[in-house]
PDB file of C-alpha atoms in Angstrom:
ATOM      1  CA  THR A 679     -71.084 -49.297 -31.803  1.00 48.00           C
ATOM      2  CA  LEU A 680     -69.487 -46.396 -29.985  1.00 40.00           C
ATOM      3  CA  VAL A 681     -70.875 -47.504 -26.623  1.00 40.00           C
ATOM      4  CA  ARG A 682     -69.479 -51.005 -27.108  1.00 46.00           C
ATOM      5  CA  LYS A 683     -66.044 -49.580 -27.984  1.00 40.00           C
ATOM      6  CA  LEU A 684     -66.058 -47.367 -24.903  1.00 39.00           C
ATOM      7  CA  LEU A 685     -66.966 -50.331 -22.724  1.00 41.00           C
ATOM      8  CA  MET A 686     -64.105 -52.311 -24.247  1.00 44.00           C
ATOM      9  CA  VAL A 687     -61.625 -49.495 -23.549  1.00 39.00           C
ATOM     10  CA  SER A 688     -62.857 -49.314 -19.952  1.00 44.00           C
ATOM     11  CA  ARG A 689     -62.322 -53.049 -19.495  1.00 51.00           C
ATOM     12  CA  ILE A 690     -58.805 -52.845 -20.961  1.00 41.00           C
ATOM     13  CA  LEU A 691     -57.915 -49.992 -18.599  1.00 40.00           C
ATOM     14  CA  ALA A 692     -59.311 -51.978 -15.687  1.00 47.00           C
ATOM     15  CA  LEU A 693     -57.173 -54.973 -16.636  1.00 44.00           C
ATOM     16  CA  VAL A 694     -54.052 -52.812 -16.952  1.00 38.00           C
ATOM     17  CA  CYS A 695     -54.658 -51.213 -13.570  1.00 41.00           C
ATOM     18  CA  GLY A 696     -55.157 -54.627 -12.041  1.00 45.00           C
ATOM     19  CA  ALA A 697     -51.877 -55.832 -13.496  1.00 42.00           C
ATOM     20  CA  VAL A 698     -49.611 -52.853 -12.716  1.00 38.00           C
ATOM     21  CA  GLY A 699     -51.487 -51.179  -9.894  1.00 42.00           C
ATOM     22  CA  CYS A 700     -53.189 -47.869 -10.544  1.00 42.00           C
ATOM     23  CA  SER A 701     -53.683 -45.600  -7.558  1.00 41.00           C
ATOM     24  CA  ARG A 702     -56.456 -43.084  -7.296  1.00 41.00           C
ATOM     25  CA  GLN A 703     -55.432 -39.435  -7.468  1.00 39.00           C
ATOM     26  CA  GLU A 704     -55.113 -38.044  -3.983  1.00 41.00           C
ATOM     27  CA  ALA A 705     -57.111 -34.992  -2.993  1.00 41.00           C
ATOM     28  CA  PRO A 706     -55.028 -31.819  -2.526  1.00 51.00           C
ATOM     29  CA  LYS A 707     -53.727 -31.471   1.000  1.00 71.00           C
ATOM     30  CA  THR A 708     -55.083 -28.689   3.158  1.00 75.00           C
ATOM     31  CA  TYR A 709     -53.017 -26.944   5.811  1.00 83.00           C
ATOM     32  CA  SER A 710     -53.762 -24.697   8.750  1.00 82.00           C
ATOM     33  CA  ALA A 711     -51.939 -21.692  10.164  1.00 85.00           C
ATOM     34  CA  ALA A 712     -50.219 -24.036  12.603  1.00 89.00           C
ATOM     35  CA  ASP A 713     -48.384 -25.649   9.664  1.00 91.00           C
ATOM     36  CA  HIS A 714     -46.909 -22.366   8.423  1.00 94.00           C
ATOM     37  CA  ASN A 715     -43.423 -22.463   9.969  1.00 93.00           C
ATOM     38  CA  ARG A 716     -42.953 -26.187   9.366  1.00 94.00           C
ATOM     39  CA  LEU A 717     -43.898 -25.877   5.706  1.00 95.00           C
ATOM     40  CA  PHE A 718     -41.612 -22.886   5.243  1.00 96.00           C
ATOM     41  CA  LYS A 719     -38.639 -24.736   6.713  1.00 96.00           C
ATOM     42  CA  GLU A 720     -39.294 -27.963   4.800  1.00 96.00           C
ATOM     43  CA  GLY A 721     -39.782 -26.139   1.499  1.00 96.00           C
ATOM     44  CA  GLY A 722     -36.697 -23.991   2.000  1.00 96.00           C
ATOM     45  CA  ASP A 723     -34.563 -26.968   2.994  1.00 96.00           C
ATOM     46  CA  LEU A 724     -35.484 -28.746  -0.245  1.00 96.00           C
ATOM     47  CA  ILE A 725     -34.566 -25.782  -2.455  1.00 95.00           C
ATOM     48  CA  LYS A 726     -31.579 -24.327  -0.598  1.00 93.00           C
ATOM     49  CA  PRO A 727     -28.924 -26.866  -1.775  1.00 91.00           C
ATOM     50  CA  TYR A 728     -29.568 -25.884  -5.398  1.00 89.00           C
ATOM     51  CA  MET A 729     -29.921 -22.125  -5.050  1.00 88.00           C
ATOM     52  CA  ARG A 730     -27.826 -19.746  -7.103  1.00 80.00           C
ATOM     53  CA  LEU A 731     -26.288 -17.533  -4.424  1.00 74.00           C
ATOM     54  CA  HIS A 732     -23.696 -14.889  -5.147  1.00 64.00           C
ATOM     55  CA  GLY A 733     -20.271 -15.903  -3.925  1.00 53.00           C
ATOM     56  CA  GLN A 734     -21.362 -19.305  -2.653  1.00 55.00           C
ATOM     57  CA  PRO A 735     -20.936 -22.733  -4.279  1.00 52.00           C
ATOM     58  CA  ARG A 736     -24.044 -24.660  -5.306  1.00 50.00           C
ATOM     59  CA  ASN A 737     -24.880 -27.999  -6.826  1.00 53.00           C
ATOM     60  CA  PRO A 738     -23.714 -27.508 -10.436  1.00 55.00           C
ATOM     61  CA  SER A 739     -26.069 -30.023 -12.022  1.00 59.00           C
ATOM     62  CA  ILE A 740     -29.829 -30.413 -11.797  1.00 76.00           C
ATOM     63  CA  THR A 741     -30.562 -34.115 -11.661  1.00 81.00           C
ATOM     64  CA  GLY A 742     -33.950 -35.775 -11.706  1.00 89.00           C
ATOM     65  CA  ARG A 743     -33.857 -36.008  -7.921  1.00 90.00           C
ATOM     66  CA  ALA A 744     -32.963 -32.329  -7.658  1.00 91.00           C
ATOM     67  CA  ARG A 745     -35.863 -31.328  -9.890  1.00 93.00           C
ATOM     68  CA  LYS A 746     -38.205 -33.422  -7.786  1.00 95.00           C
ATOM     69  CA  ASP A 747     -36.917 -31.875  -4.553  1.00 95.00           C
ATOM     70  CA  VAL A 748     -37.101 -28.314  -5.864  1.00 96.00           C
ATOM     71  CA  SER A 749     -40.575 -28.814  -7.335  1.00 96.00           C
ATOM     72  CA  HIS A 750     -41.840 -30.264  -4.058  1.00 96.00           C
ATOM     73  CA  GLY A 751     -40.216 -27.396  -2.166  1.00 97.00           C
ATOM     74  CA  ILE A 752     -42.086 -24.932  -4.358  1.00 97.00           C
ATOM     75  CA  GLU A 753     -45.358 -26.741  -3.642  1.00 96.00           C
ATOM     76  CA  LEU A 754     -44.771 -26.508   0.107  1.00 96.00           C
ATOM     77  CA  LEU A 755     -43.955 -22.822  -0.107  1.00 97.00           C
ATOM     78  CA  GLN A 756     -47.063 -22.201  -2.193  1.00 96.00           C
ATOM     79  CA  ALA A 757     -48.978 -23.688   0.730  1.00 96.00           C
ATOM     80  CA  VAL A 758     -47.182 -21.208   2.998  1.00 96.00           C
ATOM     81  CA  ILE A 759     -48.386 -18.351   0.803  1.00 96.00           C
ATOM     82  CA  ASN A 760     -51.921 -19.704   0.865  1.00 95.00           C
ATOM     83  CA  ILE A 761     -51.736 -19.424   4.643  1.00 95.00           C
ATOM     84  CA  ASN A 762     -49.935 -16.071   4.662  1.00 95.00           C
ATOM     85  CA  PRO A 763     -50.079 -14.154   1.338  1.00 96.00           C
ATOM     86  CA  THR A 764     -47.725 -11.466   2.697  1.00 97.00           C
ATOM     87  CA  ASN A 765     -44.800 -13.826   3.307  1.00 97.00           C
ATOM     88  CA  TRP A 766     -42.270 -12.163   1.010  1.00 97.00           C
ATOM     89  CA  ALA A 767     -39.530 -14.643   1.967  1.00 97.00           C
ATOM     90  CA  ALA A 768     -41.622 -17.574   0.727  1.00 97.00           C
ATOM     91  CA  TYR A 769     -42.089 -15.836  -2.619  1.00 98.00           C
ATOM     92  CA  TRP A 770     -38.332 -15.149  -2.752  1.00 97.00           C
ATOM     93  CA  VAL A 771     -37.387 -18.791  -2.138  1.00 97.00           C
ATOM     94  CA  ILE A 772     -39.981 -19.908  -4.699  1.00 98.00           C
ATOM     95  CA  GLY A 773     -38.277 -17.565  -7.146  1.00 97.00           C
ATOM     96  CA  LYS A 774     -34.923 -19.180  -6.378  1.00 95.00           C
ATOM     97  CA  GLY A 775     -36.505 -22.568  -6.969  1.00 96.00           C
ATOM     98  CA  TYR A 776     -37.892 -21.623 -10.363  1.00 95.00           C
ATOM     99  CA  GLN A 777     -34.554 -19.982 -11.176  1.00 92.00           C
ATOM    100  CA  THR A 778     -32.835 -23.291 -10.457  1.00 91.00           C
ATOM    101  CA  LEU A 779     -35.282 -25.089 -12.748  1.00 93.00           C
ATOM    102  CA  GLY A 780     -34.605 -22.595 -15.532  1.00 90.00           C
ATOM    103  CA  LYS A 781     -38.155 -21.223 -15.491  1.00 93.00           C
ATOM    104  CA  SER A 782     -37.505 -17.497 -15.876  1.00 93.00           C
ATOM    105  CA  GLU A 783     -41.110 -16.368 -16.291  1.00 96.00           C
ATOM    106  CA  GLU A 784     -42.190 -18.107 -13.097  1.00 97.00           C
ATOM    107  CA  ALA A 785     -39.087 -16.929 -11.233  1.00 96.00           C
ATOM    108  CA  CYS A 786     -39.677 -13.339 -12.311  1.00 97.00           C
ATOM    109  CA  GLU A 787     -43.297 -13.490 -11.179  1.00 98.00           C
ATOM    110  CA  ALA A 788     -42.316 -14.873  -7.766  1.00 98.00           C
ATOM    111  CA  PHE A 789     -39.545 -12.310  -7.265  1.00 98.00           C
ATOM    112  CA  GLY A 790     -41.946  -9.596  -8.376  1.00 98.00           C
ATOM    113  CA  HIS A 791     -44.408 -10.592  -5.651  1.00 98.00           C
ATOM    114  CA  SER A 792     -41.585 -10.619  -3.106  1.00 98.00           C
ATOM    115  CA  PHE A 793     -40.389  -7.177  -4.201  1.00 98.00           C
ATOM    116  CA  ALA A 794     -43.916  -5.764  -4.087  1.00 98.00           C
ATOM    117  CA  ILE A 795     -44.161  -6.781  -0.423  1.00 98.00           C
ATOM    118  CA  GLN A 796     -40.581  -6.241   0.775  1.00 97.00           C
ATOM    119  CA  LYS A 797     -39.111  -2.894  -0.310  1.00 97.00           C
ATOM    120  CA  GLN A 798     -36.324  -2.660   2.272  1.00 97.00           C
ATOM    121  CA  ASN A 799     -34.151  -5.595   1.170  1.00 96.00           C
ATOM    122  CA  ALA A 800     -31.672  -4.937  -1.634  1.00 96.00           C
ATOM    123  CA  ASP A 801     -31.267  -8.664  -2.362  1.00 93.00           C
ATOM    124  CA  VAL A 802     -34.965  -8.922  -3.173  1.00 96.00           C
ATOM    125  CA  ALA A 803     -34.699  -6.015  -5.595  1.00 97.00           C
ATOM    126  CA  ARG A 804     -31.526  -7.464  -7.130  1.00 96.00           C
ATOM    127  CA  GLU A 805     -33.025 -10.887  -7.835  1.00 95.00           C
ATOM    128  CA  TYR A 806     -36.105  -9.315  -9.388  1.00 97.00           C
ATOM    129  CA  MET A 807     -33.898  -7.058 -11.502  1.00 97.00           C
ATOM    130  CA  PHE A 808     -31.848  -9.927 -12.932  1.00 94.00           C
ATOM    131  CA  GLU A 809     -34.906 -11.976 -13.848  1.00 95.00           C
ATOM    132  CA  CYS A 810     -36.472  -8.925 -15.508  1.00 97.00           C
ATOM    133  CA  LEU A 811     -33.291  -8.349 -17.514  1.00 96.00           C
ATOM    134  CA  ASP A 812     -33.132 -12.040 -18.462  1.00 94.00           C
ATOM    135  CA  LEU A 813     -36.588 -11.625 -19.994  1.00 96.00           C
ATOM    136  CA  GLY A 814     -35.831  -8.289 -21.641  1.00 95.00           C
ATOM    137  CA  ARG A 815     -38.121  -6.332 -19.306  1.00 97.00           C
ATOM    138  CA  ALA A 816     -35.798  -3.368 -19.196  1.00 97.00           C
ATOM    139  CA  LYS A 817     -38.064  -0.815 -17.502  1.00 97.00           C
ATOM    140  CA  GLU A 818     -38.915  -3.130 -14.595  1.00 97.00           C
ATOM    141  CA  GLY A 819     -35.248  -4.107 -14.326  1.00 98.00           C
ATOM    142  CA  VAL A 820     -34.115  -0.484 -14.161  1.00 98.00           C
ATOM    143  CA  ASP A 821     -36.755   0.370 -11.553  1.00 98.00           C
ATOM    144  CA  ALA A 822     -35.657  -2.523  -9.338  1.00 98.00           C
ATOM    145  CA  ALA A 823     -31.945  -1.748  -9.801  1.00 98.00           C
ATOM    146  CA  GLU A 824     -32.452   1.935  -8.963  1.00 98.00           C
ATOM    147  CA  HIS A 825     -34.404   0.930  -5.872  1.00 98.00           C
ATOM    148  CA  ALA A 826     -31.586  -1.370  -4.718  1.00 98.00           C
ATOM    149  CA  VAL A 827     -28.996   1.394  -5.179  1.00 97.00           C
ATOM    150  CA  ALA A 828     -31.197   3.808  -3.237  1.00 98.00           C
ATOM    151  CA  LEU A 829     -31.235   1.317  -0.360  1.00 98.00           C
ATOM    152  CA  GLU A 830     -27.452   0.784  -0.409  1.00 96.00           C
ATOM    153  CA  PRO A 831     -25.866   3.700  -2.295  1.00 95.00           C
ATOM    154  CA  ASN A 832     -22.298   2.702  -1.405  1.00 93.00           C
ATOM    155  CA  ASP A 833     -22.544  -0.857  -2.742  1.00 94.00           C
ATOM    156  CA  ALA A 834     -20.340  -1.064  -5.842  1.00 94.00           C
ATOM    157  CA  GLY A 835     -21.947  -4.319  -6.979  1.00 93.00           C
ATOM    158  CA  LEU A 836     -25.429  -2.809  -6.978  1.00 96.00           C
ATOM    159  CA  ALA A 837     -24.109   0.167  -8.943  1.00 96.00           C
ATOM    160  CA  ALA A 838     -22.646  -2.214 -11.544  1.00 96.00           C
ATOM    161  CA  ASN A 839     -26.001  -4.007 -11.733  1.00 96.00           C
ATOM    162  CA  LEU A 840     -27.721  -0.699 -12.397  1.00 98.00           C
ATOM    163  CA  ALA A 841     -25.204  -0.026 -15.163  1.00 97.00           C
ATOM    164  CA  LEU A 842     -26.217  -3.321 -16.785  1.00 96.00           C
ATOM    165  CA  ALA A 843     -29.894  -2.428 -16.460  1.00 97.00           C
ATOM    166  CA  TYR A 844     -29.275   0.934 -18.122  1.00 98.00           C
ATOM    167  CA  LEU A 845     -27.361  -0.811 -20.907  1.00 97.00           C
ATOM    168  CA  ILE A 846     -30.186  -3.230 -21.659  1.00 97.00           C
ATOM    169  CA  ALA A 847     -32.605  -0.299 -21.575  1.00 97.00           C
ATOM    170  CA  GLY A 848     -30.480   1.411 -24.252  1.00 96.00           C
ATOM    171  CA  ARG A 849     -29.361   4.187 -21.906  1.00 97.00           C
ATOM    172  CA  ASN A 850     -25.709   3.714 -22.798  1.00 96.00           C
ATOM    173  CA  GLY A 851     -24.350   7.032 -21.580  1.00 96.00           C
ATOM    174  CA  GLU A 852     -25.849   6.574 -18.125  1.00 97.00           C
ATOM    175  CA  SER A 853     -24.717   2.955 -18.191  1.00 97.00           C
ATOM    176  CA  LEU A 854     -21.057   3.793 -18.750  1.00 96.00           C
ATOM    177  CA  LYS A 855     -21.123   6.570 -16.167  1.00 97.00           C
ATOM    178  CA  LYS A 856     -22.603   4.287 -13.526  1.00 97.00           C
ATOM    179  CA  ALA A 857     -20.224   1.419 -14.367  1.00 97.00           C
ATOM    180  CA  GLU A 858     -17.152   3.645 -14.123  1.00 96.00           C
ATOM    181  CA  GLU A 859     -18.475   4.984 -10.825  1.00 95.00           C
ATOM    182  CA  ALA A 860     -18.780   1.405  -9.539  1.00 95.00           C
ATOM    183  CA  LEU A 861     -15.283   0.546 -10.735  1.00 95.00           C
ATOM    184  CA  GLY A 862     -13.899   3.627  -8.993  1.00 95.00           C
ATOM    185  CA  ARG A 863     -15.260   2.281  -5.717  1.00 92.00           C
ATOM    186  CA  ASP A 864     -13.745  -1.167  -6.221  1.00 91.00           C
ATOM    187  CA  PRO A 865     -11.039  -1.064  -8.932  1.00 93.00           C
ATOM    188  CA  ALA A 866      -9.944  -4.664  -8.313  1.00 93.00           C
ATOM    189  CA  ASP A 867     -13.382  -6.196  -8.872  1.00 91.00           C
ATOM    190  CA  THR A 868     -13.103  -8.340 -12.000  1.00 92.00           C
ATOM    191  CA  VAL A 869     -16.867  -8.494 -12.568  1.00 90.00           C
ATOM    192  CA  THR A 870     -17.179  -4.714 -12.638  1.00 94.00           C
ATOM    193  CA  GLN A 871     -14.126  -4.525 -14.902  1.00 95.00           C
ATOM    194  CA  ALA A 872     -15.922  -6.859 -17.327  1.00 94.00           C
ATOM    195  CA  VAL A 873     -19.095  -4.767 -17.135  1.00 94.00           C
ATOM    196  CA  VAL A 874     -17.164  -1.600 -18.015  1.00 96.00           C
ATOM    197  CA  ARG A 875     -15.463  -3.358 -20.925  1.00 96.00           C
ATOM    198  CA  VAL A 876     -18.764  -4.634 -22.342  1.00 96.00           C
ATOM    199  CA  ILE A 877     -20.423  -1.228 -22.076  1.00 97.00           C
ATOM    200  CA  ARG A 878     -17.495   0.453 -23.817  1.00 96.00           C
ATOM    201  CA  GLU A 879     -17.631  -2.106 -26.620  1.00 96.00           C
ATOM    202  CA  VAL A 880     -21.356  -1.481 -27.086  1.00 96.00           C
ATOM    203  CA  ALA A 881     -20.849   2.279 -27.049  1.00 93.00           C
ATOM    204  CA  SER A 882     -18.077   2.018 -29.672  1.00 94.00           C
ATOM    205  CA  GLY A 883     -20.086  -0.290 -31.939  1.00 94.00           C
ATOM    206  CA  LYS A 884     -17.801  -3.295 -31.448  1.00 95.00           C
ATOM    207  CA  ARG A 885     -20.638  -5.198 -29.784  1.00 95.00           C
ATOM    208  CA  PRO A 886     -24.361  -5.162 -30.674  1.00 96.00           C
ATOM    209  CA  GLN A 887     -26.803  -3.414 -28.392  1.00 96.00           C
ATOM    210  CA  PRO A 888     -28.047  -6.031 -25.887  1.00 96.00           C
ATOM    211  CA  ARG A 889     -31.758  -6.357 -25.181  1.00 95.00           C
ATOM    212  CA  ARG A 890     -31.523  -8.982 -22.458  1.00 94.00           C
ATOM    213  CA  MET A 891     -28.870 -10.577 -20.283  1.00 92.00           C
ATOM    214  CA  LYS A 892     -28.269 -13.545 -22.566  1.00 90.00           C
ATOM    215  CA  ASP A 893     -27.127 -11.084 -25.285  1.00 92.00           C
ATOM    216  CA  ILE A 894     -24.231 -10.242 -22.956  1.00 88.00           C
ATOM    217  CA  ASP A 895     -23.587 -13.630 -21.385  1.00 73.00           C
ATOM    218  CA  GLY A 896     -23.680 -15.504 -24.667  1.00 57.00           C
ATOM    219  CA  SER A 897     -21.188 -13.345 -26.488  1.00 45.00           C
TER     220      SER A 897
END
């Protein structure tokens, strides 16, 4: 009968657990406000070695240990947010963690929360912009890029980022104008030179119209 079969399965599972050792699932940990700073530091320290930071070297490979560290770091920072939902920096580091793990949707969501809270930091806007463009969310990417440029209007790199956002949004004329403006500020910058070249190739029909960042990076 069905009951007899279920009893047999239960006995088998009990024997297996007795042989290999099955532990009961632990209840979720609860934290208090006093844990906030400690959790933030511990979570950030786990993720920081694997972050993608402009101009800085990072661990090039994501090993099993790295994934475990980053995932645990994200869990700790989620606890920080549970304590303080307005901690934009915790959201930002979570976004960097998901970015490291290759989880663009989750990274974009985390950066979006950070950007919604912190409007005065161009790096926050920039990270959100890139994740939006990776996912083909051109309007959100343009909004974030324009915000970053408004914060730091003399930053050639931010201007080049805005040019990329315009390109993915299909606003090619504005894209080329902004890219050439950025190159005029820093003619020796090889990244901006590459951006100008790509935009010109799209405008001339030599390259297909990109809809997300991978359409540029992969070609």
